[in-house]
mmCIF file of C-alpha atoms and ligand atoms in Angstrom:
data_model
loop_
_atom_site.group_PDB
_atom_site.id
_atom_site.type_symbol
_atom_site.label_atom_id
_atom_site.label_comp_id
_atom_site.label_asym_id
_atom_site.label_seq_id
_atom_site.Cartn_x
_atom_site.Cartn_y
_atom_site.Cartn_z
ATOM 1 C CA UNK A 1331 17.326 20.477 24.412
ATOM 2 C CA UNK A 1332 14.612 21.512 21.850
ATOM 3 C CA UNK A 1333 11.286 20.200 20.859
ATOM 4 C CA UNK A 1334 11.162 19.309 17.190
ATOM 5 C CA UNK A 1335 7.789 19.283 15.656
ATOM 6 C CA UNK A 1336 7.412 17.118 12.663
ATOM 7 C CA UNK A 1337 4.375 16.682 10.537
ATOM 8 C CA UNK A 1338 2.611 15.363 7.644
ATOM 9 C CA UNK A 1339 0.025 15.973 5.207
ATOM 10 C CA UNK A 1340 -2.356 13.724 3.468
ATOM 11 C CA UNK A 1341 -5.382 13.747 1.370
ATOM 12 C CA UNK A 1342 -8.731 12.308 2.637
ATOM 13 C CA UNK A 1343 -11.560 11.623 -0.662
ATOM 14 C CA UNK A 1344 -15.181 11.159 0.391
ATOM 15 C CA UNK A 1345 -15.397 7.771 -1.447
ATOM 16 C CA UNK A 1346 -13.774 6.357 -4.839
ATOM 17 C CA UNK A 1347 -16.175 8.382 -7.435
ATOM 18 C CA UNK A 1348 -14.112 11.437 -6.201
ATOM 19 C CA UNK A 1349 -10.511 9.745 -6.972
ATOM 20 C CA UNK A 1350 -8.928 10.555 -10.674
ATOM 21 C CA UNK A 1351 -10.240 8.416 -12.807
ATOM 22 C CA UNK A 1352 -6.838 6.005 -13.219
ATOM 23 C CA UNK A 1353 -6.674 5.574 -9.461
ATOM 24 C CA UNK A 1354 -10.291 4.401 -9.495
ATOM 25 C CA UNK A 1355 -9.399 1.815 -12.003
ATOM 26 C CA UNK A 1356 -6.395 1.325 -9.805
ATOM 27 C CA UNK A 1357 -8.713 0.858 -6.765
ATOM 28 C CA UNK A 1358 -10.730 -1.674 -8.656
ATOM 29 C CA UNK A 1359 -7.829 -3.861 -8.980
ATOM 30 C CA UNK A 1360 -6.926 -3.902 -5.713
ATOM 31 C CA UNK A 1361 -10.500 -4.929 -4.731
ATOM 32 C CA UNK A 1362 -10.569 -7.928 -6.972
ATOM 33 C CA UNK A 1363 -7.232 -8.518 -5.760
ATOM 34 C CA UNK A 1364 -8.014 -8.580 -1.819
ATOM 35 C CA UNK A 1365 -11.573 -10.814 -2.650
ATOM 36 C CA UNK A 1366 -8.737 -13.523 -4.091
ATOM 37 C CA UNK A 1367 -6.605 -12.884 -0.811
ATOM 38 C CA UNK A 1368 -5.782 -16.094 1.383
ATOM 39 C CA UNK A 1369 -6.742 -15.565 4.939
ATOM 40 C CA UNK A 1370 -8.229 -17.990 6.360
ATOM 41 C CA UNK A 1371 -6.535 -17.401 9.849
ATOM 42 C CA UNK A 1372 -7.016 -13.816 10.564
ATOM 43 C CA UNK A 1373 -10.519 -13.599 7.917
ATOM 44 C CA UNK A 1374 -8.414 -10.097 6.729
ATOM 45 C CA UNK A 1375 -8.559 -10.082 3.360
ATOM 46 C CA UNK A 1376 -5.887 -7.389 1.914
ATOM 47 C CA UNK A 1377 -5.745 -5.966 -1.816
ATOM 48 C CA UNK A 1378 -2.885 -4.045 -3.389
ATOM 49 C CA UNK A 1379 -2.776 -2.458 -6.673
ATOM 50 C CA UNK A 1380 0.514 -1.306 -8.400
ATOM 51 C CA UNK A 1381 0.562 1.304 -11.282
ATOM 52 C CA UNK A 1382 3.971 1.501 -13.495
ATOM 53 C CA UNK A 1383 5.306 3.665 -15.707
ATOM 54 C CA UNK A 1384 4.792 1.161 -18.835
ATOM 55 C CA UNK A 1385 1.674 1.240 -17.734
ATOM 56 C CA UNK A 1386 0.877 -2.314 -15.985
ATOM 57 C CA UNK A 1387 -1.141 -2.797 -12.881
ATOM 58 C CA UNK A 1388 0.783 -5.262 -10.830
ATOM 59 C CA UNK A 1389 -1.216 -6.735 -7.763
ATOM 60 C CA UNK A 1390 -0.738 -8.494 -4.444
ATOM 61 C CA UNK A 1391 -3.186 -9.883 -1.672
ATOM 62 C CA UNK A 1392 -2.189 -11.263 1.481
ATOM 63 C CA UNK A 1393 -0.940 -14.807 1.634
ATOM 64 C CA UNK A 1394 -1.222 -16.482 4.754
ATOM 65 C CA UNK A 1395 0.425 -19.495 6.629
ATOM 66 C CA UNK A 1396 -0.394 -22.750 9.284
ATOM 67 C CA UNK A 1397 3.165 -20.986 10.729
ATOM 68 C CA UNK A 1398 1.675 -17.635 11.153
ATOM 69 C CA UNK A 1399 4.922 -15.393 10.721
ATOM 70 C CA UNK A 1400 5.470 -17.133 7.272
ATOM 71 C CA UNK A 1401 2.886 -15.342 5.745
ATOM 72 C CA UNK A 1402 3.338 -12.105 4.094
ATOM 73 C CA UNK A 1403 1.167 -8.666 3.571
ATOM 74 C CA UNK A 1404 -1.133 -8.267 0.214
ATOM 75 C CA UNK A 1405 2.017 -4.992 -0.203
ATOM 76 C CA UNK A 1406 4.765 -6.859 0.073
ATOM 77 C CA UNK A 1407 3.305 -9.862 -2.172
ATOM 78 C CA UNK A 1408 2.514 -6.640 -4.771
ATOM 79 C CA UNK A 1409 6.258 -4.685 -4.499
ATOM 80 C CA UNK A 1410 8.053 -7.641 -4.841
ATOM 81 C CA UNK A 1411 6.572 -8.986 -7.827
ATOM 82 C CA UNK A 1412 6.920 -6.040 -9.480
ATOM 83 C CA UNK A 1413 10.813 -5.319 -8.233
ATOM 84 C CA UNK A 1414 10.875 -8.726 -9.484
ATOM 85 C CA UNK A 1415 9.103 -8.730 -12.721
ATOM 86 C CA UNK A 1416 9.934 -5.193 -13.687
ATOM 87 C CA UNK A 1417 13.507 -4.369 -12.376
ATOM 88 C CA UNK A 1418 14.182 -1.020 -14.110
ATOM 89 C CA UNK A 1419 10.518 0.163 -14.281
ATOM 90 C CA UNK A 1420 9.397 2.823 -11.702
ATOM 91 C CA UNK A 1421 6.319 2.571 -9.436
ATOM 92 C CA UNK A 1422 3.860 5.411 -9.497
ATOM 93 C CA UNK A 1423 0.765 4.696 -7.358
ATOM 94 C CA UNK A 1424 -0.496 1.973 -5.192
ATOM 95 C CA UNK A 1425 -3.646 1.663 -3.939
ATOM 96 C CA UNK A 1426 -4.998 -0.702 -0.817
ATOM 97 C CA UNK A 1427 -8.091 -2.238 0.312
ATOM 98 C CA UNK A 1428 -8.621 -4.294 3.445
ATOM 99 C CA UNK A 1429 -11.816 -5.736 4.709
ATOM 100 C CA UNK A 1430 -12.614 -7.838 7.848
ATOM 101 C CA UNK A 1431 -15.133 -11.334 8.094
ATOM 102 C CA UNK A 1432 -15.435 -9.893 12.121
ATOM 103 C CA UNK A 1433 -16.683 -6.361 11.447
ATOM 104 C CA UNK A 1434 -17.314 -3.519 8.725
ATOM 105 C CA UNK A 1435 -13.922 -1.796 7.651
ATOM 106 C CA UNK A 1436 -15.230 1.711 6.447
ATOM 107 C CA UNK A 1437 -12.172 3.624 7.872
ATOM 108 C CA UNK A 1438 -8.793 3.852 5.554
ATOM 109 C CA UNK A 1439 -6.595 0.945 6.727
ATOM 110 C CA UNK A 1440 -2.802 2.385 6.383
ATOM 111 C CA UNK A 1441 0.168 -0.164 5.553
ATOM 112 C CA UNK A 1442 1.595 -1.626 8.412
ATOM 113 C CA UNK A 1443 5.313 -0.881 9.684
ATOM 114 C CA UNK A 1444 7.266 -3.303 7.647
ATOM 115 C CA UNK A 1445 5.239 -2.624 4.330
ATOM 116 C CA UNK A 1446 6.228 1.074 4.831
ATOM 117 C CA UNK A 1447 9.114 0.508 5.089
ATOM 118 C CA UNK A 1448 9.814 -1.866 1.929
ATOM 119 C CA UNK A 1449 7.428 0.834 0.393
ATOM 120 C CA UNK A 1450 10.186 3.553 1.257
ATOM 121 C CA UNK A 1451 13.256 1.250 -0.055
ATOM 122 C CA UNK A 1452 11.467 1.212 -3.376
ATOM 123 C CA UNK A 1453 11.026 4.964 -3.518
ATOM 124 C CA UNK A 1454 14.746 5.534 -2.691
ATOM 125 C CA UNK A 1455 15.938 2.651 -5.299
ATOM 126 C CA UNK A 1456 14.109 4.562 -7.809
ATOM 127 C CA UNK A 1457 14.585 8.019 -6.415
ATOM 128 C CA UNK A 1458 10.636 8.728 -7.735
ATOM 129 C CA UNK A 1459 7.965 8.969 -5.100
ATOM 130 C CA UNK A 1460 5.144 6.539 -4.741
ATOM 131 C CA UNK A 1461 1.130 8.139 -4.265
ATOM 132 C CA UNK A 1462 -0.232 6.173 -1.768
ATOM 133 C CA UNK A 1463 -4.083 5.739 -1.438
ATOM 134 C CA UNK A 1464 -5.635 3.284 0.978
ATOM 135 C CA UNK A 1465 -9.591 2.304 2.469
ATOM 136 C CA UNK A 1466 -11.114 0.102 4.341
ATOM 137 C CA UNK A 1467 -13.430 -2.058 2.325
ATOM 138 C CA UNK A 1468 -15.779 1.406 1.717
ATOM 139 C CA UNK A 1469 -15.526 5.148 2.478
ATOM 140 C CA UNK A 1470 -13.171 7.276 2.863
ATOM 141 C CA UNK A 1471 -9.332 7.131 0.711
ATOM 142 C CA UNK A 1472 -6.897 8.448 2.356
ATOM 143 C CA UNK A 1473 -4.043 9.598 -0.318
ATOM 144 C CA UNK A 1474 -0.482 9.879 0.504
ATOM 145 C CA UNK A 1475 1.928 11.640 -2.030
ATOM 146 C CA UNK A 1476 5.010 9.678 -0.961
ATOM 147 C CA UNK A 1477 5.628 7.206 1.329
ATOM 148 C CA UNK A 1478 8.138 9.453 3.484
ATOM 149 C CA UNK A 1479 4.874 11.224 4.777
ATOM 150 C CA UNK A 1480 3.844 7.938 6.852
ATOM 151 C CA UNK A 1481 7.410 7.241 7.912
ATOM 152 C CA UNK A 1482 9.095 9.777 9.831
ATOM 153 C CA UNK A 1483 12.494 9.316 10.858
ATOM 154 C CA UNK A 1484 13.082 6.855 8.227
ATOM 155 C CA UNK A 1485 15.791 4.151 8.370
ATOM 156 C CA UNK A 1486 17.888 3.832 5.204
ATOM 157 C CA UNK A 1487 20.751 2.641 3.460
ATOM 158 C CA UNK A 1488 22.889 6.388 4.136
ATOM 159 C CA UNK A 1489 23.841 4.609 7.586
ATOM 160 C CA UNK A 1490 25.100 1.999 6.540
HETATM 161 N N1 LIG B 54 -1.942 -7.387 6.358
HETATM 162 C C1 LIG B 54 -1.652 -6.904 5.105
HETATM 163 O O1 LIG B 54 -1.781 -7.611 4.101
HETATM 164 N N2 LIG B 54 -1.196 -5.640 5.009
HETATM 165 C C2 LIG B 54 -0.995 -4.780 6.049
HETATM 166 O O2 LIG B 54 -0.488 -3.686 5.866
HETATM 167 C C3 LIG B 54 -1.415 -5.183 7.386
HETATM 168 C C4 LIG B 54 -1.801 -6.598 7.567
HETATM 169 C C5 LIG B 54 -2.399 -8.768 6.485
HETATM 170 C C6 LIG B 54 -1.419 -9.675 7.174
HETATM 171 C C7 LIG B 54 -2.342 -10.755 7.716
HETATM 172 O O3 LIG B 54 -2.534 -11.714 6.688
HETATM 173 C C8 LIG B 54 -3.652 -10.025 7.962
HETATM 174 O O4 LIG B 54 -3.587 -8.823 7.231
HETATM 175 C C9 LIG B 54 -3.922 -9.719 9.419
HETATM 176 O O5 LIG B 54 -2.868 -9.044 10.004
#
């Protein structure tokens, strides 16, 4: 037996004036984005920005549903139109907002399981990594430089 040890490394920023100015913009978008969500069961209004390499910002908010598991995460909504709309284009950044009618959401809010992983499918379909950076509704942005550093032990298509 032996222990194995794995880790990760991210970036926290203060607030968004310290982000480059593109992922600010970036930010921005997903803001908008996440006031436009539809939530009206779980009041969690999520925002996700896309950048691609032509240049478009592509966004997504959540999108909820009367038959709760029909609903799908602001990510998700974002990825897919973009796999969809822009089939050959690569993804660069995405940024992510969440903010909550039930309390203040001033820590980063990280993707959930299955948006990680249909974030890591993408980054393996276009062999590129994706810079992650996510907040609450304020403070801090945690960035990620690829996807693979919030998804250990991965599962992907070399199994199958
Ligand atoms: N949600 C997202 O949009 N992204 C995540 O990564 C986590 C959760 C949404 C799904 C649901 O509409 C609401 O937030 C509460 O879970």
């Amino acid at each position: 037996m032996k222990e194995v040890k794995i880790e990760t490394k991210l970036k926290v920023y203060d607030g968004m004036s310290e982000l480059p100015i593109n992922v600010q913009e970036l930010m921005e978008s997903a803001i908008l984005a996440r006031d436009n969500a539809y939530a009206p069961y779980s009041k969690f209004k999520v925002g996700a920005a896309i950048l691609l390499d032509n240049n478009e910002i592509i966004i997504g908010s959540n999108q909820e549903n009367a038959s709760y598991p029909s609903g799908l995460c602001a990510e998700r909504t974002a990825i897919y139109y973009a796999g969809a709309k822009y089939p050959t284009n690569n993804i660069l950044k995405m940024a992510i907002t969440a903010s909550s009618q039930n309390q203040v959401t001033d820590k980063p809010i990280p993707p959930c399981g299955a948006c990680r992983q249909t974030i890591a499918e993408y980054e393996i379909k276009q062999n590129q990594s994706i810079s992650l950076y996510f907040m609450g509704a304020k403070g801090k942005i945690v960035e990620s430089d690829s996807l693979a550093n919030l998804l250990p032990l991965l599962f992907d298509n070399s199994v199958l």
